[in-house]
């Protein structure tokens, strides 16, 4: 589910076809290794039950006594009987699962707002309750069948992360651009009755799911009691390519009105439940030009991956890490960031300057791929970073947002980090919170010029 500009990397297959659970790696010396299971082995059944995917293996394979039907890569069919010491892992890793595709065309879909020509897997619209449980991806539940509900409840896949957006059925059909979308209140009630809890999010589109629709949505979620662990309210974000979008813009006035509603429900939740229950995303505070709450506001930062409390968490990590930093007197350090984060940076850079003696220069950078309405630092692309650092031979070091690069070292525009880094004569480091890079000793490569 890709309602917002979250950059991540989830391993899964895009292709369809029959479900196959296949081993990708066997740990040396493990039970599986001793039994002769090798990479490429297909696991068919466990204790007589067919395996459809990694979830079946994870849950059915958790018993200590197993009868496993498998097919080796050469086609030989084998039955393994396993009795293992309690808690000892079996020792296999599985090939990534086939992702379940999304049946919606949401107004605000980030995938629909991507420019053409990017790498293929960025266009995958997943809506998969299994990834919701395993990785915290949000899912709309639109494509859930009866057997999926049964699995969720049998395997206790809790908590799930659910994109609710609106509970009134007609409004939700419009938002998700899907006339066949099920009634989410009935779905959530079924899960609740099965003992499943969930974190919810609502991406708010002015004119479509604010006002009375939002009130009704809060009321419906509230009535689900403690099945709803938290609700995140996220302002819609569109790129210059978001061709499906028909709502009004999320301007500071709309953001302020929305934040007032959130704070009213938050006050009710604090009074009646003892926790805040509903959280506005950082972006909403920034748009409404209001101060972000402190650390105590966010509890366990349950929805930090959804941009709820990320700035506060960064402030906390910087404050806690300052003492670990060395003196870096006279160093000139460039800090590349997006336009929306830029106003929040000076307070952090002042603290870093006071502690280290280095001179920090903020380099706010616009997004050349998604257009000027996309201001998130994590969505800057390689070309933007390259442009921001060109002709900056005066710097000793540059820090760029670590979220801009995936695990393969690629920016969203397929530029390789190593190429961008080698395009300048000073070290360039991806950083999550300044402390991660600056706490290295001055003698380390970061400051010796060998990036
Ligand atoms: S269309 Fe699908 S992938 Fe896009 S935001 Fe909606 S649910 Fe997510």
Coordinates of C-alpha atoms and ligand atoms in Angstrom, one line a residue:
X1 CA 0.0 0.0 0.0
X2 CA 1.6 3.2 -1.1
X3 CA -0.5 6.1 0.1
X4 CA 2.4 8.2 1.1
X5 CA 6.0 8.9 0.1
X6 CA 7.7 6.3 2.2
X7 CA 10.9 4.9 0.7
X8 CA 11.7 1.4 1.6
X9 CA 12.9 -1.9 0.2
X10 CA 10.8 -5.0 0.7
X11 CA 12.0 -8.2 -0.9
X12 CA 9.3 -9.9 -2.9
X13 CA 8.5 -11.2 -6.3
X14 CA 6.2 -9.4 -8.6
X15 CA 5.3 -12.2 -10.9
X16 CA 2.1 -14.2 -10.5
X17 CA 1.6 -17.9 -11.0
X18 CA 1.2 -20.8 -8.6
X19 CA 2.3 -20.5 -5.0
X20 CA 5.6 -22.2 -4.4
X21 CA 7.5 -22.2 -1.1
X22 CA 11.1 -22.6 -2.1
X23 CA 14.3 -22.6 0.0
X24 CA 16.8 -19.9 -1.0
X25 CA 19.5 -20.6 1.6
X26 CA 20.4 -23.3 4.1
X27 CA 22.4 -22.4 7.2
X28 CA 25.5 -24.5 7.5
X29 CA 25.3 -27.0 10.4
X30 CA 21.6 -26.5 10.8
X31 CA 18.9 -29.3 11.1
X32 CA 18.0 -28.6 7.4
X33 CA 21.6 -28.9 6.4
X34 CA 22.1 -32.2 8.2
X35 CA 18.9 -33.6 6.5
X36 CA 20.2 -32.7 3.1
X37 CA 17.9 -29.9 2.2
X38 CA 19.6 -27.6 -0.3
X39 CA 18.8 -24.2 -1.9
X40 CA 16.1 -24.7 -4.5
X41 CA 14.2 -27.3 -2.5
X42 CA 10.4 -26.9 -2.7
X43 CA 8.6 -27.3 0.7
X44 CA 5.2 -28.7 -0.1
X45 CA 3.5 -29.7 3.1
X46 CA 4.1 -29.6 6.9
X47 CA 2.2 -32.1 9.0
X48 CA -0.2 -32.7 6.2
X49 CA -1.1 -29.1 5.5
X50 CA -0.1 -27.5 2.2
X51 CA 2.2 -24.5 2.3
X52 CA 1.0 -21.5 0.2
X53 CA 3.6 -19.0 1.4
X54 CA 6.1 -18.0 4.0
X55 CA 3.4 -17.4 6.6
X56 CA 2.4 -21.1 6.4
X57 CA 6.0 -22.2 6.8
X58 CA 6.6 -19.8 9.7
X59 CA 3.5 -20.9 11.7
X60 CA 3.0 -24.5 10.7
X61 CA 6.8 -25.1 10.8
X62 CA 7.0 -23.8 14.4
X63 CA 6.2 -27.2 15.9
X64 CA 9.0 -29.4 17.3
X65 CA 7.7 -32.5 15.5
X66 CA 7.4 -32.1 11.8
X67 CA 6.6 -34.2 8.8
X68 CA 7.7 -32.3 5.8
X69 CA 7.0 -33.2 2.2
X70 CA 9.5 -31.6 -0.2
X71 CA 10.9 -31.8 -3.7
X72 CA 14.6 -31.5 -4.2
X73 CA 15.9 -29.4 -7.1
X74 CA 16.6 -32.6 -9.2
X75 CA 12.9 -33.5 -8.9
X76 CA 13.3 -36.2 -6.2
X77 CA 10.3 -36.2 -3.8
X78 CA 11.3 -36.6 -0.1
X79 CA 9.5 -36.9 3.2
X80 CA 11.4 -35.7 6.2
X81 CA 10.5 -36.6 9.8
X82 CA 12.0 -34.1 12.2
X83 CA 12.1 -34.0 15.9
X84 CA 14.1 -31.1 17.0
X85 CA 15.2 -29.7 20.4
X86 CA 12.8 -27.0 21.6
X87 CA 13.6 -23.6 20.1
X88 CA 16.3 -24.8 17.7
X89 CA 15.8 -23.1 14.3
X90 CA 15.3 -25.4 11.3
X91 CA 17.8 -23.4 9.4
X92 CA 16.3 -22.4 6.0
X93 CA 15.6 -19.1 4.4
X94 CA 12.8 -18.9 1.8
X95 CA 12.7 -17.2 -1.6
X96 CA 10.8 -13.8 -1.3
X97 CA 7.0 -14.2 -1.5
X98 CA 4.9 -13.2 -4.5
X99 CA 3.3 -9.9 -3.6
X100 CA -0.5 -9.4 -3.6
X101 CA -1.4 -6.6 -6.0
X102 CA -3.7 -3.8 -5.1
X103 CA -7.2 -3.6 -6.7
X104 CA -7.6 0.1 -5.9
X105 CA -6.7 3.3 -7.7
X106 CA -6.6 5.7 -4.8
X107 CA -6.9 9.4 -5.4
X108 CA -3.6 10.0 -3.7
X109 CA -1.6 6.9 -4.7
X110 CA 2.1 7.7 -4.6
X111 CA 2.7 5.1 -7.3
X112 CA 0.3 6.8 -9.6
X113 CA 2.2 10.0 -8.9
X114 CA 5.5 8.6 -10.1
X115 CA 7.0 9.8 -13.3
X116 CA 7.5 7.3 -16.1
X117 CA 10.8 5.6 -16.8
X118 CA 11.8 4.6 -13.3
X119 CA 12.9 1.0 -12.4
X120 CA 10.1 -1.5 -12.7
X121 CA 9.7 -2.6 -9.1
X122 CA 8.9 1.0 -8.0
X123 CA 5.6 0.8 -9.9
X124 CA 4.4 -2.3 -8.0
X125 CA 1.2 -1.4 -6.1
X126 CA 1.2 -3.9 -3.2
X127 CA -1.8 -4.4 -0.9
X128 CA -0.8 -7.4 1.1
X129 CA -1.9 -8.2 4.7
X130 CA 1.1 -10.6 5.0
X131 CA 3.5 -7.7 4.4
X132 CA 1.4 -5.6 6.8
X133 CA 2.1 -8.1 9.5
X134 CA 5.7 -9.0 8.6
X135 CA 7.0 -5.5 7.7
X136 CA 4.4 -3.0 9.0
X137 CA 3.3 -2.1 5.5
X138 CA -0.2 -0.5 5.4
X139 CA -2.9 -2.6 3.6
X140 CA -6.4 -1.5 2.8
X141 CA -7.9 -5.1 3.3
X142 CA -9.8 -4.5 0.0
X143 CA -8.6 -7.8 -1.5
X144 CA -9.2 -10.0 1.6
X145 CA -11.1 -13.2 1.1
X146 CA -12.7 -15.4 3.7
X147 CA -9.7 -17.7 3.8
X148 CA -7.5 -14.7 4.5
X149 CA -9.5 -13.7 7.5
X150 CA -9.3 -17.3 8.7
X151 CA -5.5 -17.3 8.4
X152 CA -5.1 -13.9 10.1
X153 CA -7.1 -15.1 13.0
X154 CA -5.6 -18.7 13.2
X155 CA -2.0 -17.4 13.0
X156 CA -2.8 -14.4 15.1
X157 CA -1.4 -11.8 12.7
X158 CA -1.6 -9.0 15.2
X159 CA -1.1 -6.1 15.1
X160 CA -1.9 -5.3 11.4
X161 CA -1.4 -1.9 9.8
X162 CA -4.6 -0.9 8.0
X163 CA -5.2 2.0 5.6
X164 CA -8.7 3.0 6.6
X165 CA -8.8 6.5 5.1
X166 CA -12.6 6.7 5.8
X167 CA -15.1 4.4 7.4
X168 CA -18.3 5.6 5.6
X169 CA -18.6 3.1 2.8
X170 CA -19.5 5.4 0.0
X171 CA -16.7 7.9 0.8
X172 CA -14.2 5.1 1.0
X173 CA -15.2 3.8 -2.5
X174 CA -14.6 7.3 -3.9
X175 CA -11.2 7.7 -2.1
X176 CA -10.0 4.3 -3.2
X177 CA -11.5 4.6 -6.7
X178 CA -12.9 1.1 -6.2
X179 CA -16.7 0.5 -6.3
X180 CA -16.1 -3.0 -5.1
X181 CA -14.2 -2.1 -1.9
X182 CA -15.7 -4.0 1.1
X183 CA -17.2 -2.3 4.1
X184 CA -14.1 -1.7 6.3
X185 CA -16.1 -1.4 9.5
X186 CA -17.5 -4.9 9.0
X187 CA -13.9 -6.1 8.2
X188 CA -12.4 -4.5 11.2
X189 CA -15.2 -5.8 13.4
X190 CA -14.5 -9.3 12.2
X191 CA -10.8 -9.0 12.9
X192 CA -11.6 -7.5 16.4
X193 CA -13.9 -10.4 17.1
X194 CA -11.1 -12.8 16.2
X195 CA -8.8 -11.1 18.7
X196 CA -6.8 -9.1 16.1
X197 CA -5.6 -5.5 16.8
X198 CA -4.5 -2.9 14.3
X199 CA -2.8 0.4 13.8
X200 CA -4.8 2.6 11.4
X201 CA -3.9 5.4 9.1
X202 CA -6.1 7.9 7.3
X203 CA -4.6 10.0 4.4
X204 CA -6.8 13.1 4.4
X205 CA -7.9 14.7 1.1
X206 CA -9.6 18.0 1.7
X207 CA -13.2 17.9 0.5
X208 CA -13.3 14.1 0.4
X209 CA -12.6 12.7 3.9
X210 CA -12.3 15.6 6.2
X211 CA -15.2 17.3 8.0
X212 CA -18.2 15.0 8.8
X213 CA -16.6 12.0 7.1
X214 CA -13.6 12.3 9.4
X215 CA -15.8 12.7 12.5
X216 CA -17.8 9.6 11.5
X217 CA -14.5 7.7 10.9
X218 CA -13.1 8.6 14.3
X219 CA -16.4 7.6 15.9
X220 CA -16.5 4.2 14.1
X221 CA -12.8 3.5 15.0
X222 CA -13.4 4.7 18.6
X223 CA -16.3 2.2 18.9
X224 CA -14.0 -0.6 18.0
X225 CA -12.4 -0.2 21.4
X226 CA -8.9 -1.4 22.1
X227 CA -8.7 -3.3 18.8
X228 CA -7.6 0.1 17.4
X229 CA -4.1 0.6 18.8
X230 CA -3.5 4.0 17.1
X231 CA -4.7 6.2 14.3
X232 CA -2.3 8.3 12.2
X233 CA -3.6 11.3 10.3
X234 CA -1.5 12.1 7.3
X235 CA -2.1 15.0 5.0
X236 CA -2.3 14.1 1.3
X237 CA 0.9 14.6 -0.6
X238 CA 0.8 14.7 -4.4
X239 CA 3.5 15.0 -7.0
X240 CA 3.3 16.9 -10.3
X241 CA 2.4 13.5 -11.9
X242 CA -0.6 12.6 -9.6
X243 CA -3.1 12.4 -12.4
X244 CA -5.9 10.8 -10.3
X245 CA -6.1 13.5 -7.7
X246 CA -9.4 15.5 -7.6
X247 CA -9.3 16.9 -4.0
X248 CA -8.5 20.4 -2.9
X249 CA -4.9 21.2 -1.9
X250 CA -3.8 20.6 1.6
X251 CA -2.9 24.2 2.5
X252 CA -2.0 25.7 5.9
X253 CA -5.6 26.6 6.6
X254 CA -6.9 23.0 5.9
X255 CA -4.0 21.6 7.9
X256 CA -4.8 23.8 10.9
X257 CA -8.5 22.8 10.8
X258 CA -7.5 19.2 10.6
X259 CA -5.0 19.5 13.5
X260 CA -7.7 21.0 15.7
X261 CA -9.9 18.0 15.1
X262 CA -7.1 15.6 15.8
X263 CA -6.3 17.5 19.1
X264 CA -10.0 17.3 20.2
X265 CA -10.0 13.5 19.7
X266 CA -6.6 13.2 21.3
X267 CA -7.9 15.1 24.4
X268 CA -10.9 12.8 24.6
X269 CA -8.7 9.7 24.3
X270 CA -6.4 10.9 27.0
X271 CA -9.3 11.6 29.3
X272 CA -11.2 8.3 28.6
X273 CA -8.4 5.8 27.7
X274 CA -5.3 7.3 29.2
X275 CA -3.4 7.4 25.9
X276 CA -3.5 9.7 22.9
X277 CA -4.8 7.1 20.4
X278 CA -4.7 9.5 17.5
X279 CA -1.5 11.1 16.1
X280 CA -1.0 13.8 13.5
X281 CA 2.0 13.2 11.2
X282 CA 4.9 15.5 11.3
X283 CA 4.0 16.9 7.9
X284 CA 0.6 18.1 9.2
X285 CA 2.3 20.1 12.0
X286 CA 4.7 21.6 9.5
X287 CA 1.9 22.5 7.1
X288 CA -0.1 24.1 9.8
X289 CA 3.0 25.9 11.0
X290 CA 2.7 24.7 14.5
X291 CA 5.3 23.4 16.9
X292 CA 6.0 19.7 16.9
X293 CA 5.2 17.9 20.2
X294 CA 8.0 16.6 22.5
X295 CA 9.1 13.0 23.0
X296 CA 6.5 12.2 25.7
X297 CA 3.7 12.8 23.1
X298 CA 4.6 9.8 21.0
X299 CA 4.8 7.0 23.6
X300 CA 6.5 4.1 21.8
X301 CA 6.6 6.0 18.4
X302 CA 4.4 3.2 17.0
X303 CA 3.9 5.0 13.7
X304 CA 7.3 6.6 13.2
X305 CA 7.7 4.8 9.8
X306 CA 4.5 6.7 8.8
X307 CA 6.2 10.0 9.5
X308 CA 4.6 10.4 13.0
X309 CA 7.2 11.7 15.4
X310 CA 10.2 11.2 13.1
X311 CA 11.4 14.8 13.6
X312 CA 11.0 14.6 17.4
X313 CA 12.9 11.4 17.4
X314 CA 15.7 13.0 15.4
X315 CA 15.9 15.8 17.8
X316 CA 16.1 13.4 20.7
X317 CA 18.9 11.3 19.1
X318 CA 20.9 14.4 18.3
X319 CA 20.5 15.7 21.9
X320 CA 21.5 12.3 23.3
X321 CA 24.4 11.8 21.0
X322 CA 26.1 15.2 21.3
X323 CA 28.4 14.1 24.0
X324 CA 29.8 11.4 21.8
X325 CA 31.0 13.9 19.2
X326 CA 34.7 14.9 18.8
X327 CA 35.9 18.4 18.2
X328 CA 35.9 19.2 14.5
X329 CA 37.1 22.9 14.7
X330 CA 37.2 24.6 11.4
X331 CA 35.7 21.8 9.4
X332 CA 33.1 22.9 6.8
X333 CA 30.3 20.4 6.6
X334 CA 27.5 20.6 4.0
X335 CA 24.1 19.2 5.0
X336 CA 21.8 18.4 2.1
X337 CA 18.1 18.2 2.9
X338 CA 14.6 18.7 1.4
X339 CA 12.7 21.9 1.5
X340 CA 10.2 20.8 4.2
X341 CA 13.0 19.8 6.7
X342 CA 15.1 22.9 6.0
X343 CA 13.4 25.3 8.5
X344 CA 13.8 22.7 11.3
X345 CA 17.5 22.2 10.7
X346 CA 19.1 25.4 12.1
X347 CA 18.3 24.5 15.7
X348 CA 20.0 21.1 15.3
X349 CA 23.0 22.5 13.4
X350 CA 23.5 25.2 16.1
X351 CA 23.8 22.4 18.7
X352 CA 26.2 20.5 16.5
X353 CA 28.3 23.6 15.9
X354 CA 28.5 24.4 19.6
X355 CA 29.6 20.9 20.5
X356 CA 32.1 20.3 17.6
X357 CA 33.3 23.7 16.5
X358 CA 32.6 22.7 12.9
X359 CA 30.8 25.1 10.4
X360 CA 27.6 23.5 9.1
X361 CA 26.1 24.8 5.9
X362 CA 22.5 23.8 5.2
X363 CA 21.8 23.0 1.5
X364 CA 18.0 22.9 1.0
X365 CA 17.4 21.1 -2.3
X366 CA 14.4 21.0 -4.6
X367 CA 13.2 17.8 -6.2
X368 CA 13.9 17.6 -9.9
X369 CA 12.1 14.3 -10.4
X370 CA 8.8 14.7 -8.6
X371 CA 8.5 18.5 -8.9
X372 CA 8.4 21.3 -6.4
X373 CA 5.4 20.0 -4.4
X374 CA 7.5 17.1 -3.3
X375 CA 9.6 18.5 -0.5
X376 CA 10.5 15.3 1.5
X377 CA 14.2 14.9 2.1
X378 CA 14.0 11.1 1.6
X379 CA 12.7 11.5 -1.9
X380 CA 15.6 13.6 -3.2
X381 CA 17.2 11.7 -6.1
X382 CA 20.8 11.3 -7.2
X383 CA 20.6 14.1 -9.8
X384 CA 19.5 16.5 -7.0
X385 CA 22.3 15.5 -4.7
X386 CA 24.8 15.8 -7.6
X387 CA 23.6 19.2 -8.4
X388 CA 23.6 20.4 -4.8
X389 CA 27.2 19.4 -4.3
X390 CA 28.6 20.4 -7.6
X391 CA 31.2 23.2 -7.4
X392 CA 31.4 22.9 -3.6
X393 CA 35.1 22.2 -3.4
X394 CA 35.0 24.5 -0.3
X395 CA 33.4 21.7 1.8
X396 CA 35.4 19.1 3.8
X397 CA 32.5 16.7 4.0
X398 CA 28.8 16.5 3.0
X399 CA 26.0 14.6 4.7
X400 CA 23.0 13.5 2.7
X401 CA 19.7 11.9 3.9
X402 CA 20.3 8.2 4.2
X403 CA 16.7 7.5 3.3
X404 CA 17.4 8.6 -0.3
X405 CA 19.4 5.4 -1.0
X406 CA 18.1 1.8 -1.0
X407 CA 19.9 -1.3 0.1
X408 CA 21.4 -1.7 -3.4
X409 CA 23.0 1.7 -3.2
X410 CA 20.6 3.3 -5.7
X411 CA 18.7 6.5 -5.6
X412 CA 15.1 6.6 -6.9
X413 CA 16.4 7.8 -10.3
X414 CA 18.7 4.8 -10.5
X415 CA 21.8 6.9 -9.9
X416 CA 24.4 4.9 -7.9
X417 CA 25.5 6.4 -4.7
X418 CA 29.1 5.6 -5.5
X419 CA 28.9 7.6 -8.7
X420 CA 27.4 10.6 -7.0
X421 CA 30.0 10.3 -4.2
X422 CA 32.9 10.1 -6.8
X423 CA 31.6 13.1 -8.7
X424 CA 33.1 15.4 -5.9
X425 CA 36.5 15.6 -4.3
X426 CA 35.3 15.5 -0.7
X427 CA 33.7 12.7 1.3
X428 CA 29.9 12.3 1.1
X429 CA 28.1 10.2 3.7
X430 CA 24.5 9.1 4.0
X431 CA 23.4 10.0 7.5
X432 CA 20.2 9.3 9.5
X433 CA 20.9 11.6 12.4
X434 CA 24.3 13.4 12.1
X435 CA 25.6 11.5 15.1
X436 CA 26.0 8.3 13.2
X437 CA 28.6 9.9 10.9
X438 CA 30.1 12.7 13.1
X439 CA 30.8 10.4 16.1
X440 CA 33.5 8.8 14.0
X441 CA 37.0 9.9 15.1
X442 CA 38.5 12.7 13.0
X443 CA 41.2 10.3 11.9
X444 CA 38.6 7.9 10.3
X445 CA 38.2 8.0 6.5
X446 CA 35.2 10.4 6.8
X447 CA 37.6 13.2 7.7
X448 CA 40.7 12.0 6.0
X449 CA 39.1 12.5 2.6
X450 CA 38.8 8.9 1.6
X451 CA 35.1 8.4 1.3
Ligands
LIG1 S1 -3.9 2.5 -5.1 FE1 -3.2 0.7 -4.0 S2 -1.0 1.1 -3.8 FE2 -1.9 3.0 -4.4 S3 -2.4 4.0 -2.4 FE3 -4.2 2.9 -3.0 S4 -4.0 1.0 -1.9 FE4 -2.0 1.9 -2.0

